[in-house]
PDB file of C-alpha atoms in Angstrom:
ATOM      1  CA  MET A   1      -0.514   0.024   0.167  1.00 38.00           C
ATOM      2  CA  HIS A   2       3.015   2.172   1.355  1.00 37.00           C
ATOM      3  CA  ARG A   3       4.432   1.052  -2.358  1.00 37.00           C
ATOM      4  CA  ALA A   4       1.512   1.872  -4.448  1.00 35.00           C
ATOM      5  CA  ARG A   5       1.185   5.446  -3.177  1.00 35.00           C
ATOM      6  CA  GLU A   6       4.635   5.692  -3.290  1.00 35.00           C
ATOM      7  CA  ILE A   7       4.354   5.060  -7.275  1.00 36.00           C
ATOM      8  CA  SER A   8       0.708   7.725  -7.895  1.00 42.00           C
ATOM      9  CA  LEU A   9       3.087  10.681  -5.809  1.00 36.00           C
ATOM     10  CA  SER A  10       5.681  11.179  -8.272  1.00 48.00           C
ATOM     11  CA  TRP A  11       3.891  11.110 -11.541  1.00 47.00           C
ATOM     12  CA  SER A  12       1.766  13.802  -9.890  1.00 49.00           C
ATOM     13  CA  LEU A  13       4.731  15.484  -9.182  1.00 47.00           C
ATOM     14  CA  LEU A  14       6.095  14.343 -13.028  1.00 52.00           C
ATOM     15  CA  ALA A  15       3.025  15.543 -14.282  1.00 49.00           C
ATOM     16  CA  LEU A  16       3.180  19.206 -12.673  1.00 48.00           C
ATOM     17  CA  MET A  17       6.596  19.019 -13.910  1.00 47.00           C
ATOM     18  CA  ALA A  18       6.430  18.456 -17.748  1.00 47.00           C
ATOM     19  CA  ILE A  19       3.149  20.981 -17.323  1.00 46.00           C
ATOM     20  CA  ALA A  20       4.956  23.852 -16.292  1.00 44.00           C
ATOM     21  CA  TRP A  21       8.273  23.193 -18.482  1.00 42.00           C
ATOM     22  CA  SER A  22       5.939  22.935 -21.589  1.00 42.00           C
ATOM     23  CA  LEU A  23       4.140  26.047 -21.072  1.00 40.00           C
ATOM     24  CA  ASN A  24       7.543  27.589 -21.308  1.00 41.00           C
ATOM     25  CA  ALA A  25       8.780  26.043 -24.298  1.00 42.00           C
ATOM     26  CA  SER A  26       8.580  26.101 -28.513  1.00 49.00           C
ATOM     27  CA  ALA A  27       6.183  29.217 -28.552  1.00 53.00           C
ATOM     28  CA  ALA A  28       7.778  32.648 -28.456  1.00 59.00           C
ATOM     29  CA  PRO A  29       5.314  35.967 -29.081  1.00 61.00           C
ATOM     30  CA  VAL A  30       6.833  38.392 -31.874  1.00 71.00           C
ATOM     31  CA  PRO A  31       8.832  42.012 -29.930  1.00 66.00           C
ATOM     32  CA  SER A  32       6.870  44.779 -31.396  1.00 82.00           C
ATOM     33  CA  LEU A  33       4.261  44.093 -33.949  1.00 91.00           C
ATOM     34  CA  PHE A  34       2.901  46.821 -33.964  1.00 95.00           C
ATOM     35  CA  ALA A  35       5.864  48.801 -34.091  1.00 95.00           C
ATOM     36  CA  ALA A  36       7.648  50.228 -37.329  1.00 95.00           C
ATOM     37  CA  VAL A  37      10.151  52.825 -37.723  1.00 94.00           C
ATOM     38  CA  VAL A  38      10.173  53.895 -40.231  1.00 95.00           C
ATOM     39  CA  PRO A  39      12.418  56.591 -42.478  1.00 94.00           C
ATOM     40  CA  GLU A  40       9.478  59.624 -43.192  1.00 92.00           C
ATOM     41  CA  ALA A  41       8.772  62.353 -41.028  1.00 90.00           C
ATOM     42  CA  ASP A  42       4.997  63.231 -41.815  1.00 92.00           C
ATOM     43  CA  PRO A  43       3.082  62.104 -40.207  1.00 93.00           C
ATOM     44  CA  GLN A  44       0.713  60.996 -42.663  1.00 95.00           C
ATOM     45  CA  ARG A  45       3.014  59.146 -45.069  1.00 96.00           C
ATOM     46  CA  ALA A  46       4.640  57.907 -41.891  1.00 96.00           C
ATOM     47  CA  ALA A  47       1.560  55.773 -40.462  1.00 97.00           C
ATOM     48  CA  GLN A  48       0.661  54.274 -43.812  1.00 97.00           C
ATOM     49  CA  LEU A  49       4.178  53.094 -44.428  1.00 97.00           C
ATOM     50  CA  ALA A  50       4.728  51.675 -40.920  1.00 97.00           C
ATOM     51  CA  MET A  51       1.131  50.255 -41.640  1.00 98.00           C
ATOM     52  CA  ARG A  52       2.682  48.292 -44.645  1.00 97.00           C
ATOM     53  CA  GLU A  53       5.264  47.056 -42.948  1.00 96.00           C
ATOM     54  CA  VAL A  54       3.284  46.488 -39.597  1.00 97.00           C
ATOM     55  CA  LEU A  55       0.941  44.797 -41.995  1.00 97.00           C
ATOM     56  CA  VAL A  56       3.023  41.868 -43.714  1.00 97.00           C
ATOM     57  CA  ARG A  57       4.256  40.706 -39.603  1.00 96.00           C
ATOM     58  CA  LEU A  58       0.823  40.488 -38.575  1.00 96.00           C
ATOM     59  CA  VAL A  59      -1.339  38.678 -41.116  1.00 96.00           C
ATOM     60  CA  GLY A  60       2.557  36.337 -41.920  1.00 95.00           C
ATOM     61  CA  THR A  61       2.200  36.918 -46.067  1.00 95.00           C
ATOM     62  CA  ARG A  62       4.240  39.331 -48.081  1.00 95.00           C
ATOM     63  CA  GLU A  63       0.883  39.997 -50.175  1.00 96.00           C
ATOM     64  CA  ALA A  64      -0.765  42.065 -47.052  1.00 96.00           C
ATOM     65  CA  ALA A  65       1.423  45.005 -47.926  1.00 96.00           C
ATOM     66  CA  GLY A  66      -0.456  45.341 -50.906  1.00 95.00           C
ATOM     67  CA  ASP A  67      -3.803  43.784 -50.954  1.00 96.00           C
ATOM     68  CA  PRO A  68      -7.131  45.434 -52.055  1.00 97.00           C
ATOM     69  CA  ALA A  69      -8.775  44.358 -49.635  1.00 97.00           C
ATOM     70  CA  LEU A  70      -6.397  46.046 -46.595  1.00 97.00           C
ATOM     71  CA  ALA A  71      -5.730  49.037 -48.856  1.00 97.00           C
ATOM     72  CA  GLY A  72      -8.145  51.116 -47.173  1.00 97.00           C
ATOM     73  CA  VAL A  73      -6.222  50.508 -43.408  1.00 97.00           C
ATOM     74  CA  ILE A  74      -3.264  50.816 -45.035  1.00 97.00           C
ATOM     75  CA  GLU A  75      -5.290  54.690 -46.696  1.00 97.00           C
ATOM     76  CA  ASP A  76      -6.390  55.035 -43.076  1.00 97.00           C
ATOM     77  CA  ALA A  77      -3.200  54.487 -41.309  1.00 97.00           C
ATOM     78  CA  LYS A  78      -3.064  57.445 -39.347  1.00 96.00           C
ATOM     79  CA  ARG A  79      -6.902  55.816 -37.151  1.00 96.00           C
ATOM     80  CA  TYR A  80      -4.903  53.282 -35.965  1.00 97.00           C
ATOM     81  CA  VAL A  81      -1.940  55.077 -34.498  1.00 97.00           C
ATOM     82  CA  GLN A  82      -0.961  55.057 -30.330  1.00 96.00           C
ATOM     83  CA  LEU A  83       2.105  56.392 -30.469  1.00 95.00           C
ATOM     84  CA  GLU A  84       3.937  58.333 -33.053  1.00 95.00           C
ATOM     85  CA  ARG A  85       7.318  60.952 -32.426  1.00 94.00           C
ATOM     86  CA  ASN A  86      10.041  61.517 -34.738  1.00 91.00           C
ATOM     87  CA  THR A  87      13.551  60.083 -34.015  1.00 87.00           C
ATOM     88  CA  THR A  88      16.816  61.443 -33.633  1.00 79.00           C
ATOM     89  CA  ARG A  89      17.270  60.268 -36.796  1.00 81.00           C
ATOM     90  CA  GLY A  90      14.611  62.301 -38.951  1.00 84.00           C
ATOM     91  CA  ALA A  91      13.036  58.608 -39.063  1.00 93.00           C
ATOM     92  CA  THR A  92       9.373  57.755 -37.740  1.00 95.00           C
ATOM     93  CA  GLN A  93       8.495  55.504 -34.427  1.00 95.00           C
ATOM     94  CA  VAL A  94       4.421  53.985 -35.581  1.00 96.00           C
ATOM     95  CA  ILE A  95       2.427  52.600 -32.498  1.00 96.00           C
ATOM     96  CA  PHE A  96      -0.775  51.330 -33.786  1.00 97.00           C
ATOM     97  CA  ASP A  97      -3.807  50.434 -31.170  1.00 96.00           C
ATOM     98  CA  GLY A  98      -3.594  46.552 -31.644  1.00 94.00           C
ATOM     99  CA  ALA A  99      -6.719  45.217 -30.863  1.00 94.00           C
ATOM    100  CA  ALA A 100      -8.294  48.129 -33.683  1.00 96.00           C
ATOM    101  CA  LEU A 101      -6.288  47.042 -35.908  1.00 96.00           C
ATOM    102  CA  ARG A 102      -6.459  43.836 -35.553  1.00 95.00           C
ATOM    103  CA  GLU A 103     -10.212  44.470 -35.843  1.00 96.00           C
ATOM    104  CA  ALA A 104      -9.835  46.626 -38.774  1.00 97.00           C
ATOM    105  CA  VAL A 105      -8.276  43.426 -40.393  1.00 97.00           C
ATOM    106  CA  ALA A 106     -10.687  40.713 -39.588  1.00 95.00           C
ATOM    107  CA  ALA A 107     -13.128  42.993 -40.827  1.00 96.00           C
ATOM    108  CA  ALA A 108     -11.547  43.836 -44.195  1.00 96.00           C
ATOM    109  CA  GLY A 109     -12.187  38.915 -44.656  1.00 95.00           C
ATOM    110  CA  ARG A 110      -7.705  38.871 -43.976  1.00 95.00           C
ATOM    111  CA  SER A 111      -7.259  36.848 -40.931  1.00 93.00           C
ATOM    112  CA  VAL A 112      -3.927  37.037 -38.922  1.00 93.00           C
ATOM    113  CA  TRP A 113      -1.187  35.614 -38.016  1.00 93.00           C
ATOM    114  CA  ASN A 114      -1.445  33.909 -34.730  1.00 86.00           C
ATOM    115  CA  PRO A 115       0.572  35.926 -32.183  1.00 86.00           C
ATOM    116  CA  ASP A 116       1.517  33.471 -30.283  1.00 83.00           C
ATOM    117  CA  ARG A 117       4.648  32.057 -32.691  1.00 88.00           C
ATOM    118  CA  PRO A 118       6.719  28.722 -33.388  1.00 87.00           C
ATOM    119  CA  LEU A 119       9.891  30.380 -31.907  1.00 92.00           C
ATOM    120  CA  VAL A 120      12.446  28.697 -35.081  1.00 95.00           C
ATOM    121  CA  TRP A 121      15.878  27.262 -33.763  1.00 94.00           C
ATOM    122  CA  ILE A 122      18.256  28.002 -37.060  1.00 94.00           C
ATOM    123  CA  VAL A 123      21.594  26.149 -36.457  1.00 92.00           C
ATOM    124  CA  LEU A 124      24.359  28.036 -39.193  1.00 92.00           C
ATOM    125  CA  PRO A 125      26.961  25.965 -39.997  1.00 89.00           C
ATOM    126  CA  VAL A 126      30.621  26.958 -38.584  1.00 87.00           C
ATOM    127  CA  LEU A 127      31.632  30.045 -40.886  1.00 87.00           C
ATOM    128  CA  SER A 128      33.944  32.883 -40.509  1.00 89.00           C
ATOM    129  CA  ALA A 129      33.639  35.078 -37.191  1.00 91.00           C
ATOM    130  CA  ALA A 130      32.959  38.015 -39.990  1.00 92.00           C
ATOM    131  CA  ALA A 131      31.253  35.569 -41.697  1.00 90.00           C
ATOM    132  CA  SER A 132      29.177  34.339 -39.261  1.00 91.00           C
ATOM    133  CA  ASP A 133      28.577  38.111 -38.075  1.00 94.00           C
ATOM    134  CA  GLU A 134      27.270  39.539 -41.501  1.00 94.00           C
ATOM    135  CA  LEU A 135      25.136  36.189 -41.604  1.00 94.00           C
ATOM    136  CA  ARG A 136      23.322  36.155 -38.296  1.00 94.00           C
ATOM    137  CA  THR A 137      22.648  39.791 -38.415  1.00 95.00           C
ATOM    138  CA  GLN A 138      21.040  38.900 -41.778  1.00 95.00           C
ATOM    139  CA  LEU A 139      18.404  36.435 -41.157  1.00 96.00           C
ATOM    140  CA  THR A 140      17.685  38.964 -37.116  1.00 94.00           C
ATOM    141  CA  ASP A 141      16.871  41.938 -40.361  1.00 94.00           C
ATOM    142  CA  ALA A 142      15.585  39.506 -42.386  1.00 95.00           C
ATOM    143  CA  ALA A 143      13.177  37.851 -38.786  1.00 95.00           C
ATOM    144  CA  GLN A 144      11.493  41.538 -37.997  1.00 93.00           C
ATOM    145  CA  VAL A 145      10.785  42.423 -40.905  1.00 94.00           C
ATOM    146  CA  ARG A 146       8.251  38.978 -41.663  1.00 95.00           C
ATOM    147  CA  GLY A 147       7.501  38.878 -37.972  1.00 94.00           C
ATOM    148  CA  LEU A 148       8.505  35.138 -36.767  1.00 95.00           C
ATOM    149  CA  PRO A 149      10.813  34.580 -33.079  1.00 94.00           C
ATOM    150  CA  ILE A 150      14.638  32.849 -34.072  1.00 95.00           C
ATOM    151  CA  ALA A 151      16.551  31.304 -32.238  1.00 93.00           C
ATOM    152  CA  LEU A 152      20.489  31.408 -34.143  1.00 93.00           C
ATOM    153  CA  VAL A 153      22.869  29.204 -32.183  1.00 91.00           C
ATOM    154  CA  SER A 154      26.615  27.551 -34.492  1.00 89.00           C
ATOM    155  CA  ALA A 155      26.419  23.629 -35.685  1.00 83.00           C
ATOM    156  CA  ASP A 156      29.524  23.545 -33.766  1.00 81.00           C
ATOM    157  CA  ALA A 157      28.156  25.149 -30.304  1.00 78.00           C
ATOM    158  CA  PRO A 158      27.316  22.852 -27.450  1.00 72.00           C
ATOM    159  CA  GLY A 159      23.244  21.166 -27.706  1.00 65.00           C
ATOM    160  CA  ALA A 160      22.986  21.535 -31.816  1.00 68.00           C
ATOM    161  CA  LEU A 161      22.302  19.526 -34.139  1.00 62.00           C
ATOM    162  CA  ASN A 162      23.467  20.101 -38.050  1.00 54.00           C
ATOM    163  CA  ALA A 163      22.296  19.805 -41.114  1.00 47.00           C
ATOM    164  CA  ALA A 164      24.102  16.938 -42.646  1.00 45.00           C
ATOM    165  CA  ASP A 165      24.034  14.135 -39.344  1.00 52.00           C
ATOM    166  CA  SER A 166      20.415  15.066 -39.002  1.00 51.00           C
ATOM    167  CA  ALA A 167      20.265  13.366 -42.228  1.00 46.00           C
ATOM    168  CA  ASN A 168      21.129  10.461 -40.437  1.00 48.00           C
ATOM    169  CA  ALA A 169      19.109  10.930 -36.740  1.00 56.00           C
ATOM    170  CA  GLY A 170      15.679  12.008 -38.687  1.00 71.00           C
ATOM    171  CA  SER A 171      13.092  15.290 -37.488  1.00 76.00           C
ATOM    172  CA  ALA A 172      12.436  13.110 -34.216  1.00 75.00           C
ATOM    173  CA  ALA A 173      15.643  13.842 -32.801  1.00 80.00           C
ATOM    174  CA  VAL A 174      16.097  17.027 -34.604  1.00 84.00           C
ATOM    175  CA  LEU A 175      12.849  18.263 -33.034  1.00 82.00           C
ATOM    176  CA  ALA A 176      14.230  17.093 -29.801  1.00 79.00           C
ATOM    177  CA  ALA A 177      16.793  19.475 -30.089  1.00 83.00           C
ATOM    178  CA  ALA A 178      14.418  22.586 -30.877  1.00 85.00           C
ATOM    179  CA  ARG A 179      12.398  21.269 -27.287  1.00 81.00           C
ATOM    180  CA  ARG A 180      15.613  20.677 -25.420  1.00 81.00           C
ATOM    181  CA  ALA A 181      16.685  24.795 -26.985  1.00 84.00           C
ATOM    182  CA  GLY A 182      12.822  25.854 -25.756  1.00 84.00           C
ATOM    183  CA  ALA A 183      11.350  26.278 -29.936  1.00 88.00           C
ATOM    184  CA  GLY A 184       8.910  24.388 -31.664  1.00 86.00           C
ATOM    185  CA  ALA A 185      10.453  24.337 -34.935  1.00 90.00           C
ATOM    186  CA  ALA A 186      14.018  24.162 -36.834  1.00 92.00           C
ATOM    187  CA  LEU A 187      16.256  25.378 -39.889  1.00 94.00           C
ATOM    188  CA  LEU A 188      19.342  23.524 -40.203  1.00 93.00           C
ATOM    189  CA  ALA A 189      21.640  26.080 -43.117  1.00 91.00           C
ATOM    190  CA  GLN A 190      24.754  24.294 -44.561  1.00 88.00           C
ATOM    191  CA  PRO A 191      26.904  24.888 -47.333  1.00 85.00           C
ATOM    192  CA  SER A 192      25.003  23.670 -50.901  1.00 80.00           C
ATOM    193  CA  PRO A 193      27.580  20.910 -52.353  1.00 79.00           C
ATOM    194  CA  SER A 194      27.959  22.708 -55.774  1.00 75.00           C
ATOM    195  CA  ASP A 195      28.261  26.549 -54.427  1.00 74.00           C
ATOM    196  CA  PRO A 196      29.825  27.076 -51.147  1.00 67.00           C
ATOM    197  CA  GLN A 197      28.813  30.501 -51.427  1.00 72.00           C
ATOM    198  CA  ALA A 198      25.266  29.715 -50.807  1.00 81.00           C
ATOM    199  CA  LEU A 199      23.898  28.045 -48.402  1.00 92.00           C
ATOM    200  CA  GLN A 200      20.337  25.173 -48.054  1.00 92.00           C
ATOM    201  CA  TRP A 201      18.896  25.538 -45.785  1.00 94.00           C
ATOM    202  CA  THR A 202      16.046  22.542 -44.948  1.00 93.00           C
ATOM    203  CA  LEU A 203      13.424  22.946 -42.664  1.00 94.00           C
ATOM    204  CA  VAL A 204      11.524  20.594 -39.428  1.00 90.00           C
ATOM    205  CA  ALA A 205       8.231  21.696 -37.607  1.00 88.00           C
ATOM    206  CA  PRO A 206       5.872  19.253 -36.144  1.00 83.00           C
ATOM    207  CA  ALA A 207       3.463  20.309 -39.416  1.00 81.00           C
ATOM    208  CA  ALA A 208       4.987  21.365 -41.947  1.00 85.00           C
ATOM    209  CA  GLU A 209       8.396  20.939 -44.024  1.00 87.00           C
ATOM    210  CA  GLY A 210      10.673  22.489 -46.958  1.00 90.00           C
ATOM    211  CA  HIS A 211      13.739  22.973 -48.371  1.00 92.00           C
ATOM    212  CA  TRP A 212      15.137  26.139 -49.718  1.00 92.00           C
ATOM    213  CA  SER A 213      18.707  27.648 -51.351  1.00 90.00           C
ATOM    214  CA  GLY A 214      20.035  31.124 -51.204  1.00 90.00           C
ATOM    215  CA  GLY A 215      20.285  33.696 -48.530  1.00 91.00           C
ATOM    216  CA  ALA A 216      18.742  33.807 -45.932  1.00 94.00           C
ATOM    217  CA  ALA A 217      16.106  36.248 -46.047  1.00 94.00           C
ATOM    218  CA  ALA A 218      15.337  33.131 -48.686  1.00 93.00           C
ATOM    219  CA  ALA A 219      14.968  31.104 -46.314  1.00 95.00           C
ATOM    220  CA  ILE A 220      13.155  33.787 -43.553  1.00 96.00           C
ATOM    221  CA  ASP A 221      10.242  33.491 -46.738  1.00 96.00           C
ATOM    222  CA  GLY A 222      10.122  30.662 -46.765  1.00 96.00           C
ATOM    223  CA  VAL A 223       9.992  29.347 -43.421  1.00 96.00           C
ATOM    224  CA  THR A 224       7.460  32.279 -42.849  1.00 96.00           C
ATOM    225  CA  ASP A 225       5.157  30.998 -45.945  1.00 96.00           C
ATOM    226  CA  ALA A 226       5.451  27.314 -44.859  1.00 95.00           C
ATOM    227  CA  LEU A 227       4.042  27.789 -41.519  1.00 94.00           C
ATOM    228  CA  VAL A 228       1.415  30.514 -41.788  1.00 94.00           C
ATOM    229  CA  ARG A 229       0.306  27.696 -44.520  1.00 92.00           C
ATOM    230  CA  ALA A 230       0.153  24.487 -41.697  1.00 88.00           C
ATOM    231  CA  ASP A 231      -1.735  27.513 -39.137  1.00 87.00           C
ATOM    232  CA  ARG A 232      -4.517  27.941 -40.977  1.00 88.00           C
ATOM    233  CA  GLU A 233      -5.059  24.765 -42.786  1.00 85.00           C
ATOM    234  CA  ILE A 234      -5.250  24.061 -39.340  1.00 83.00           C
ATOM    235  CA  ASP A 235      -7.678  26.555 -37.728  1.00 82.00           C
ATOM    236  CA  SER A 236      -9.487  26.000 -40.319  1.00 82.00           C
ATOM    237  CA  ALA A 237     -10.151  22.264 -39.229  1.00 82.00           C
ATOM    238  CA  PRO A 238     -12.454  21.656 -36.167  1.00 85.00           C
ATOM    239  CA  LEU A 239     -12.081  21.150 -33.223  1.00 86.00           C
ATOM    240  CA  THR A 240     -12.536  17.908 -31.695  1.00 86.00           C
ATOM    241  CA  GLU A 241     -12.754  16.475 -28.408  1.00 89.00           C
ATOM    242  CA  PHE A 242     -11.134  13.268 -27.588  1.00 89.00           C
ATOM    243  CA  ASP A 243      -9.284  10.507 -25.117  1.00 91.00           C
ATOM    244  CA  CYS A 244      -5.574   9.795 -26.237  1.00 91.00           C
ATOM    245  CA  ARG A 245      -3.081   7.101 -24.562  1.00 93.00           C
ATOM    246  CA  ILE A 246       0.826   6.729 -24.872  1.00 93.00           C
ATOM    247  CA  ALA A 247       2.348   3.607 -23.382  1.00 93.00           C
ATOM    248  CA  GLY A 248       5.799   3.377 -23.351  1.00 92.00           C
ATOM    249  CA  VAL A 249       6.042   6.426 -20.409  1.00 90.00           C
ATOM    250  CA  THR A 250       8.343   5.277 -17.900  1.00 88.00           C
ATOM    251  CA  ASP A 251      10.311   7.804 -16.136  1.00 86.00           C
ATOM    252  CA  LEU A 252      10.675  11.652 -16.617  1.00 82.00           C
ATOM    253  CA  ALA A 253      12.779  12.301 -19.078  1.00 82.00           C
ATOM    254  CA  SER A 254       9.683  10.173 -21.691  1.00 86.00           C
ATOM    255  CA  PHE A 255       7.402  11.188 -19.460  1.00 87.00           C
ATOM    256  CA  THR A 256       8.567  14.850 -20.266  1.00 83.00           C
ATOM    257  CA  THR A 257       9.297  14.138 -24.023  1.00 83.00           C
ATOM    258  CA  VAL A 258       5.551  13.073 -24.279  1.00 87.00           C
ATOM    259  CA  PHE A 259       3.286  15.479 -22.452  1.00 85.00           C
ATOM    260  CA  ASP A 260       5.425  18.327 -24.016  1.00 81.00           C
ATOM    261  CA  ALA A 261       5.344  16.939 -27.751  1.00 83.00           C
ATOM    262  CA  VAL A 262       1.538  17.242 -27.154  1.00 87.00           C
ATOM    263  CA  ARG A 263       0.986  19.993 -25.428  1.00 83.00           C
ATOM    264  CA  SER A 264       3.077  21.595 -28.396  1.00 78.00           C
ATOM    265  CA  ALA A 265       1.371  19.657 -31.611  1.00 81.00           C
ATOM    266  CA  PRO A 266       0.072  22.944 -33.859  1.00 80.00           C
ATOM    267  CA  GLY A 267      -4.309  22.044 -32.593  1.00 81.00           C
ATOM    268  CA  VAL A 268      -4.055  21.181 -29.916  1.00 86.00           C
ATOM    269  CA  SER A 269      -5.810  23.958 -27.907  1.00 82.00           C
ATOM    270  CA  GLU A 270      -5.634  22.155 -24.078  1.00 87.00           C
ATOM    271  CA  VAL A 271      -4.688  18.596 -22.253  1.00 89.00           C
ATOM    272  CA  ALA A 272      -5.799  17.629 -19.752  1.00 88.00           C
ATOM    273  CA  LEU A 273      -4.199  14.504 -17.758  1.00 87.00           C
ATOM    274  CA  ARG A 274      -6.576  11.776 -17.268  1.00 86.00           C
ATOM    275  CA  ALA A 275      -4.378   9.019 -16.177  1.00 85.00           C
ATOM    276  CA  ILE A 276      -1.014   7.173 -15.383  1.00 86.00           C
ATOM    277  CA  ALA A 277      -1.541   3.354 -15.472  1.00 86.00           C
ATOM    278  CA  GLY A 278       2.307   1.434 -15.704  1.00 86.00           C
ATOM    279  CA  ASP A 279       4.055   2.184 -18.695  1.00 89.00           C
ATOM    280  CA  ALA A 280       0.636   4.582 -20.071  1.00 90.00           C
ATOM    281  CA  LEU A 281      -1.197   8.085 -19.210  1.00 88.00           C
ATOM    282  CA  THR A 282      -4.204   9.138 -20.152  1.00 91.00           C
ATOM    283  CA  LEU A 283      -4.031  12.330 -21.283  1.00 92.00           C
ATOM    284  CA  HIS A 284      -7.830  14.444 -21.967  1.00 91.00           C
ATOM    285  CA  LEU A 285      -7.634  16.978 -25.926  1.00 90.00           C
ATOM    286  CA  LYS A 286      -9.539  19.575 -27.145  1.00 88.00           C
ATOM    287  CA  ALA A 287      -7.463  19.613 -30.701  1.00 86.00           C
ATOM    288  CA  ARG A 288      -7.912  21.288 -34.338  1.00 84.00           C
ATOM    289  CA  GLY A 289      -7.650  18.877 -36.910  1.00 76.00           C
ATOM    290  CA  GLY A 290      -8.946  15.768 -34.608  1.00 75.00           C
ATOM    291  CA  ALA A 291      -6.992  12.351 -33.888  1.00 78.00           C
ATOM    292  CA  THR A 292      -6.053  11.804 -37.907  1.00 78.00           C
ATOM    293  CA  GLY A 293      -4.238  15.246 -37.889  1.00 76.00           C
ATOM    294  CA  LEU A 294      -3.325  14.240 -34.602  1.00 80.00           C
ATOM    295  CA  ALA A 295      -1.008  10.654 -35.824  1.00 80.00           C
ATOM    296  CA  HIS A 296      -0.249  12.846 -38.330  1.00 74.00           C
ATOM    297  CA  THR A 297       1.908  15.759 -36.747  1.00 74.00           C
ATOM    298  CA  LEU A 298       3.074  13.430 -33.568  1.00 80.00           C
ATOM    299  CA  ALA A 299       4.666  10.762 -36.435  1.00 73.00           C
ATOM    300  CA  SER A 300       7.431  12.966 -35.744  1.00 68.00           C
ATOM    301  CA  GLU A 301       7.759  13.333 -32.567  1.00 74.00           C
ATOM    302  CA  ARG A 302       8.589   9.293 -32.107  1.00 80.00           C
ATOM    303  CA  LEU A 303       4.631   8.668 -31.441  1.00 86.00           C
ATOM    304  CA  HIS A 304       3.192   6.332 -33.273  1.00 86.00           C
ATOM    305  CA  ALA A 305      -0.165   6.149 -33.758  1.00 86.00           C
ATOM    306  CA  ALA A 306      -2.000   2.534 -32.935  1.00 87.00           C
ATOM    307  CA  GLY A 307      -5.907   3.031 -34.019  1.00 85.00           C
ATOM    308  CA  ALA A 308      -8.386   3.786 -31.139  1.00 87.00           C
ATOM    309  CA  ALA A 309      -9.784   1.871 -28.531  1.00 88.00           C
ATOM    310  CA  SER A 310     -13.070  -0.821 -28.178  1.00 88.00           C
ATOM    311  CA  ASP A 311     -13.792   2.243 -25.978  1.00 87.00           C
ATOM    312  CA  GLY A 312     -12.758   5.432 -28.739  1.00 87.00           C
ATOM    313  CA  THR A 313      -9.730   6.255 -26.912  1.00 91.00           C
ATOM    314  CA  GLN A 314      -7.145   6.641 -29.529  1.00 90.00           C
ATOM    315  CA  GLN A 315      -3.756   4.506 -29.158  1.00 91.00           C
ATOM    316  CA  PHE A 316      -0.591   5.592 -29.789  1.00 91.00           C
ATOM    317  CA  ARG A 317       2.821   4.224 -28.203  1.00 92.00           C
ATOM    318  CA  TYR A 318       6.227   6.530 -28.116  1.00 91.00           C
ATOM    319  CA  GLN A 319       9.710   5.287 -28.448  1.00 85.00           C
ATOM    320  CA  PRO A 320      12.426   7.362 -27.311  1.00 81.00           C
ATOM    321  CA  GLY A 321      15.323   7.622 -29.241  1.00 68.00           C
ATOM    322  CA  SER A 322      19.246   5.411 -28.848  1.00 52.00           C
TER     323      SER A 322
END
């Protein structure tokens, strides 16, 4: 009796630790989402230029700046200004009313990309100090334009996984490394075999993937477009509730990995712990895309679908990496 109670208490503590840890991982708010600094002194013109920049970040597409449906919002940009002030270099800082602007975008028939966006862990190849600094600056600038939160790390840094290694490690290992860094997606860069001056980029994310060649701007545009498309597809799916039983959860490490993978899976809005029995935990989920969508997403997390039980509970088995 004492032993059973001790095990129950241990799992309860593990659950609390996993929940607390997962809430801080995988997503990040975008700083200055509703603000821009533009090289224009005239208040009206400055507000319109700033609005074009902000709409690109807010909606998530490059086309937003010239979208006819949003032309009225741009034309009437001053209406949404919360603060406007000149800088010491002759530019103008403009900050818009976020709530009012979101309503205007919705009224124009366009949707806003969720401000809590996947933090993208970008693993860079080992370069000279000058080349590395230049690439980091270009990536940071491009990410700011698109409203994409990023974290940069060199392939030779502790815990990093370079693009060449990922070919053997697989997407699950890449995502696991990204999660350890507090990110929800990974972008791996390596020199092109045919052109050492160019880079090849590989996106690994739970609901999106992609490959690009080119510079920093092309990489950030490709990643952002892929993530926005995935987010829109998920948002359009119906919200359903179901139970999910996951076997193969034997210790704190696997519990934390599994719980965070489910908690941060695209489309999952709520996770509640139902029960723990032996090496299996049962979770109650609210998710868009239902069990089929979740199974597709979790396949890259070493969580393999095993069909539905007689009571309708979706069954998975966790297979940790070696």
